[in-house]
Coordinates of C-alpha atoms in Angstrom, one line a residue:
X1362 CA 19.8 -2.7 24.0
X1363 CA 19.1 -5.7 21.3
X1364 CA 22.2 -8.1 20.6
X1365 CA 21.4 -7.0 16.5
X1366 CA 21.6 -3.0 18.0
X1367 CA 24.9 -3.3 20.1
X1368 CA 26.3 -5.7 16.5
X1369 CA 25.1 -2.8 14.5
X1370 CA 26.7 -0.2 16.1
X1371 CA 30.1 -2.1 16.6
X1372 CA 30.0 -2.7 12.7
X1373 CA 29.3 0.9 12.4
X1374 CA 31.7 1.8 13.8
X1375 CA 34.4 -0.3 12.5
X1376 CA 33.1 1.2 9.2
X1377 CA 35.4 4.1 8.8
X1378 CA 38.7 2.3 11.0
X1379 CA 40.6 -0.8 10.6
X1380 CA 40.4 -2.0 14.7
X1381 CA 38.2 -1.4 17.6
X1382 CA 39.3 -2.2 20.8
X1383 CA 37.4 -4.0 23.5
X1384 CA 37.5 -0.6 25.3
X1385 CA 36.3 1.5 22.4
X1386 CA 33.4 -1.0 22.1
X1387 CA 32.4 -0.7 25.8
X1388 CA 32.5 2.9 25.3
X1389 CA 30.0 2.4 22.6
X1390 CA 27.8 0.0 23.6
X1391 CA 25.5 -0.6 27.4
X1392 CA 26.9 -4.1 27.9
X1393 CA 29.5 -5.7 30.2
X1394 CA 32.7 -6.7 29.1
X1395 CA 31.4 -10.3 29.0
X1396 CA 28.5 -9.3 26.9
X1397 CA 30.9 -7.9 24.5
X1398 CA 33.4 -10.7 24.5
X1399 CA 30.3 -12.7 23.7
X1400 CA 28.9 -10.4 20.4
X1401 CA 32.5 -10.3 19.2
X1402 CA 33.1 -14.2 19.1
X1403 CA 29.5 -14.3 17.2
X1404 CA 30.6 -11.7 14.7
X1405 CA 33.8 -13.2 14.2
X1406 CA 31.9 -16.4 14.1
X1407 CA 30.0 -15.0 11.2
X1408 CA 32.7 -13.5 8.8
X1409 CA 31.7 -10.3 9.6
X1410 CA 34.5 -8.8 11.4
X1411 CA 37.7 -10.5 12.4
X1412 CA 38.4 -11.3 16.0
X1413 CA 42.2 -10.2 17.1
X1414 CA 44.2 -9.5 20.0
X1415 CA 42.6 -6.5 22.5
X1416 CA 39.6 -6.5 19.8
X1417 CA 37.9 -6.8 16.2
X1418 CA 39.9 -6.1 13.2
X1419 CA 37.0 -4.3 10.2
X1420 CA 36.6 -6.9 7.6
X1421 CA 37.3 -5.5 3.8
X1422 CA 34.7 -2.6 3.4
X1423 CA 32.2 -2.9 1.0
X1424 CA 31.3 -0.7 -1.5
X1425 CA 28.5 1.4 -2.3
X1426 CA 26.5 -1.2 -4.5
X1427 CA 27.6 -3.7 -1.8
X1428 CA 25.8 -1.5 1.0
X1429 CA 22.8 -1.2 -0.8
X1430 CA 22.3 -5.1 -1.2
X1431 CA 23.0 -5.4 2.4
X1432 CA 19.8 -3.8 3.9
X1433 CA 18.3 -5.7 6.4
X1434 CA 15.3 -7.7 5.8
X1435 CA 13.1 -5.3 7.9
X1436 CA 14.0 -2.5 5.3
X1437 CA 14.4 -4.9 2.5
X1438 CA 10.7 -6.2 2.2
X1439 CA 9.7 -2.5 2.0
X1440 CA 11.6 -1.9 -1.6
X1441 CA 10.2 -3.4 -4.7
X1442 CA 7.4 -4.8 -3.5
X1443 CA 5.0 -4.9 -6.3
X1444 CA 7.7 -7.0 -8.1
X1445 CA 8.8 -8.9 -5.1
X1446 CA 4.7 -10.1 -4.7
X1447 CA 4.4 -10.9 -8.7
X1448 CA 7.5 -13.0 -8.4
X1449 CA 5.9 -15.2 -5.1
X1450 CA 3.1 -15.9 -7.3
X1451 CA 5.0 -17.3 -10.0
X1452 CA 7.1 -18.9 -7.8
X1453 CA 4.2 -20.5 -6.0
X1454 CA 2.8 -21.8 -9.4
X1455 CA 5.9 -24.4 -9.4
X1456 CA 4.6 -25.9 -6.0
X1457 CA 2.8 -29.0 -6.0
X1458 CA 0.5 -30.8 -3.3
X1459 CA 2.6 -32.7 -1.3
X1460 CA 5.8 -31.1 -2.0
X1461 CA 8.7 -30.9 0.3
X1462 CA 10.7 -28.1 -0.1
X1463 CA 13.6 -26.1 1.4
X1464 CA 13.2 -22.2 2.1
X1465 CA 15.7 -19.8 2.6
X1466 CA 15.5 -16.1 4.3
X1467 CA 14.2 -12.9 2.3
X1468 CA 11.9 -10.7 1.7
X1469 CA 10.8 -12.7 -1.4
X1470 CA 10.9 -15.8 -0.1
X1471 CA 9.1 -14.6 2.5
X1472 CA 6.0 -13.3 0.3
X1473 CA 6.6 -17.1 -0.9
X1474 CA 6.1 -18.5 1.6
X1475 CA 3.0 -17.0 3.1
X1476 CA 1.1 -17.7 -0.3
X1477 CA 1.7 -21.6 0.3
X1478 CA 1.6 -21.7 3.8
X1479 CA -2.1 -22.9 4.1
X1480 CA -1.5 -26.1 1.8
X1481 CA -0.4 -29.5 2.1
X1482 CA 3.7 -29.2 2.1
X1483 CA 7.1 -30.1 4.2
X1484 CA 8.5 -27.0 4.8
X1485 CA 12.7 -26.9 6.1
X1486 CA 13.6 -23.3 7.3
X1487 CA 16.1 -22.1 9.1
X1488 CA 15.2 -18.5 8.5
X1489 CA 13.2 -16.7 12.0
X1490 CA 11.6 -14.6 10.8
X1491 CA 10.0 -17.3 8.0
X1492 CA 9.4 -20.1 10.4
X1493 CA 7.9 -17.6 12.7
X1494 CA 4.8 -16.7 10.0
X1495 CA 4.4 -20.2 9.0
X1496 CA 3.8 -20.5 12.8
X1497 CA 1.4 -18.0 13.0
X1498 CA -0.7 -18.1 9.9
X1499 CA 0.0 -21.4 8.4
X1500 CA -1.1 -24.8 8.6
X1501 CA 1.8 -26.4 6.4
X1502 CA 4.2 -29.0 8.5
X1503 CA 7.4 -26.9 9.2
X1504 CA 10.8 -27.9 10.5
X1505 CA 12.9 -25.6 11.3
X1506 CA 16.6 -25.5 11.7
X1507 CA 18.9 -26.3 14.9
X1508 CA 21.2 -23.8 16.5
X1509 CA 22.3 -20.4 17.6
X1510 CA 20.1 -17.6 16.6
X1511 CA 21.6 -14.8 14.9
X1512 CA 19.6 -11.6 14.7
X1513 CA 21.9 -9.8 11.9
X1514 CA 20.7 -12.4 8.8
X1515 CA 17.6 -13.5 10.8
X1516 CA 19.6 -17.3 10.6
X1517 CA 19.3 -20.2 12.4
X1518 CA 22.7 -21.5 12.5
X1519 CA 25.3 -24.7 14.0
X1520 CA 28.7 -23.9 13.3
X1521 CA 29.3 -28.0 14.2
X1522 CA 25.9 -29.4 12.5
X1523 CA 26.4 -31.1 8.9
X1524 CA 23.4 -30.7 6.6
X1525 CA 20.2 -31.4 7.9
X1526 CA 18.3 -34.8 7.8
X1527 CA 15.5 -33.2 5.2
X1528 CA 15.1 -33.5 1.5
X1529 CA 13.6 -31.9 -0.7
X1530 CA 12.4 -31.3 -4.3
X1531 CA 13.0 -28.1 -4.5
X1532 CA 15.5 -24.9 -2.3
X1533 CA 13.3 -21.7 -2.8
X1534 CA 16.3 -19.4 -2.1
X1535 CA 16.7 -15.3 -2.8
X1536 CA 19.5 -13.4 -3.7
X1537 CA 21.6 -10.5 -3.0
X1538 CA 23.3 -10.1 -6.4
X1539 CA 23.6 -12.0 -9.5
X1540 CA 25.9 -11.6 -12.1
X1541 CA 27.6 -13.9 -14.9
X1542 CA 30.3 -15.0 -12.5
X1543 CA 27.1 -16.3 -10.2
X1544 CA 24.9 -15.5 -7.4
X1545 CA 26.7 -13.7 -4.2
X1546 CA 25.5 -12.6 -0.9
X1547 CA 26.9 -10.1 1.3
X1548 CA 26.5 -12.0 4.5
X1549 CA 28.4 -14.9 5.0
X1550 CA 26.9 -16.8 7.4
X1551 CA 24.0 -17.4 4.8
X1552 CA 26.7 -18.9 2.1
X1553 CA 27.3 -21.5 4.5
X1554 CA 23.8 -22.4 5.0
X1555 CA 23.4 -22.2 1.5
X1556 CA 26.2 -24.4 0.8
X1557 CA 24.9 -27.3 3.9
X1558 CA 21.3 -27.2 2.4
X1559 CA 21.9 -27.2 -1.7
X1560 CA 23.1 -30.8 -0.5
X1561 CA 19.7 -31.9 0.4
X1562 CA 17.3 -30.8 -2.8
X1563 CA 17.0 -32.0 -6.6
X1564 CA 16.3 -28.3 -7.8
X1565 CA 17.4 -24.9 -7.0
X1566 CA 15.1 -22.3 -7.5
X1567 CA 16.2 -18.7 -7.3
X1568 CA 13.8 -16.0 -7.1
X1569 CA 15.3 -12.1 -7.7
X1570 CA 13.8 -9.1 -9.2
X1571 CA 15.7 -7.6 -11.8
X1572 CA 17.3 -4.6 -9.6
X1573 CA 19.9 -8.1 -8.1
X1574 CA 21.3 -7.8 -11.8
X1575 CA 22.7 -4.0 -11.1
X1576 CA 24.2 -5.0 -7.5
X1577 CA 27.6 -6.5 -6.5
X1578 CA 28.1 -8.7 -3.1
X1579 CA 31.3 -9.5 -1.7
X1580 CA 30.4 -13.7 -1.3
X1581 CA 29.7 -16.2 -3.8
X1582 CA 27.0 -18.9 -3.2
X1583 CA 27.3 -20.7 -6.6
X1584 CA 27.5 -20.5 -10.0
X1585 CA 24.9 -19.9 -12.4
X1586 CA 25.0 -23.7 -13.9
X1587 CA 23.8 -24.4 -10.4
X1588 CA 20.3 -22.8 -10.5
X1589 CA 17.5 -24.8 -12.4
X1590 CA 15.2 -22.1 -12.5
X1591 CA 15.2 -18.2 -11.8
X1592 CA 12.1 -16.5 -11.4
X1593 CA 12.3 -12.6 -11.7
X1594 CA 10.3 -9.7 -13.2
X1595 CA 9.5 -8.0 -16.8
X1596 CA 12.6 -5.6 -15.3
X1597 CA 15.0 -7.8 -16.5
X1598 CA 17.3 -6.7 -19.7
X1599 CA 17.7 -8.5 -22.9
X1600 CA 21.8 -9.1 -21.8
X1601 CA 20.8 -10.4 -18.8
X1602 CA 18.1 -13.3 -19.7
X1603 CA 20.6 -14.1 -22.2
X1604 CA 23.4 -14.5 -19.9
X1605 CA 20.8 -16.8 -17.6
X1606 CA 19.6 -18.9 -20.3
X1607 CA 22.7 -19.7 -21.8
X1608 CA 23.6 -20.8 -18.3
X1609 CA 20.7 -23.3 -18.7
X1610 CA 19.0 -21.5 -16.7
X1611 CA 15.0 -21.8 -17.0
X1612 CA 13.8 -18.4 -16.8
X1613 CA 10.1 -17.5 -15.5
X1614 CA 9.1 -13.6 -16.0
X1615 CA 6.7 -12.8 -13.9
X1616 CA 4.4 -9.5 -15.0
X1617 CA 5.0 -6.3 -12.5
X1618 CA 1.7 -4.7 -11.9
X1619 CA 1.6 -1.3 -10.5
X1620 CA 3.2 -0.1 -7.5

């Protein structure tokens, strides 16, 4: 069993109680006692469950919109994906030769990235599964982020690290839900990446198809005076671009084609 499948199924089953016990976890999960001393200080590490005496305490639970933006990215990149590749090609349409540039973790992102991957850019990343494809089919210099993998957000992460020694023009980021009050994620381990790396770039560019506009997440990232530019498809309503562009927001629509 995975370290992401035995974190799964402790979350799971925190899901519909307020405490696990270190025993109810070993009765759930083929690991040692160690082992699960181990997952429990990373999850607690995270934010995603709080660590207590004999156990985990459940974190708040989220609700039904707030489940729904949580899907991993291996079920993620399979949703929306007609929209998802219209707004990478946008999105790589603000690129120039010679850029250096900051990407984040997503499905979107990752359609991003793949579409530049070949050209003549500085690429920071401290998403796995992104630096992993810029490995394998790209020819872009890449430099990746320093720390402890964790499986759950795909993140590269150092609890003790500052922000990285990269700069960059531009922070190509995604987003789990977006609403007037700003964009939020639902993990947050990725909110304090988020917060290490918006340090180290001039523009932030977010890119989210219009079904982020109908979700709620439990974290906030930033505001939406933050963001220089959102890129996002023909889905979006008439309230929402308002509510971007009098934010100051630069809004590019990029066209859906057909599923």
């Amino acid at each position: 069993m995975t370290e992401a499948e035995r974190h799964r199924l402790m979350l799971d089953f925190l899901k519909d109680r307020p405490f696990a016990s270190v025993r109810d976890l070993l009765m759930i999960v083929d690991a040692s006692p160690a082992t699960i001393r181990r997952d429990i200080q990373k999850l607690h590490e995270t934010g995603a469950v709080r660590k207590v005496f004999g156990g985990i305490a459940a974190a708040e639970h989220l609700s039904a919109l707030e489940r729904l933006a949580a899907k991993p990215f291996e079920e993620n990149q399979m949703l929306g994906v007609a929209a998802k590749k219209s707004i990478a090609e946008e999105a790589a349409k603000l690129v120039r030769d010679g850029d250096a540039l900051i990407i984040h973790g997503g499905s979107t992102c990752h359609l991003f990235a793949l579409l530049i991957a070949n050209r003549n850019l500085r690429i920071y990343t401290n998403a796995m599964p992104l630096a992993a494809a810029l490995w394998q089919k790209g020819s872009c210099q890449v430099t990746v982020a320093g720390g402890d993998l964790y499986r759950e957000p795909g993140v590269i992460y150092s609890a003790t690290a500052g922000p990285p020694e990269f700069y960059a023009s531009k922070f190509f980021l995604g987003a789990q839900a977006i609403t007037s009050a700003g964009m939020f994620e639902s993990h947050p381990l990725i909110v304090r990446e988020t917060e290490k790396l918006i340090t180290r770039c001039d523009e932030v560019i977010v890119l989210a198809d219009s079904r982020k506009f109908g979700l709620r997440a439990r974290h906030q990232v930033m505001n939406l005076n933050r963001i220089g530019t959102l890129v996002t498809d023909d889905g979006l309503s008439d309230a929402n671009h308002k509510m971007l562009t009098d934010a100051g927001i630069k809004v590019v629509i990029a066209p859906r084609r057909p599923e």
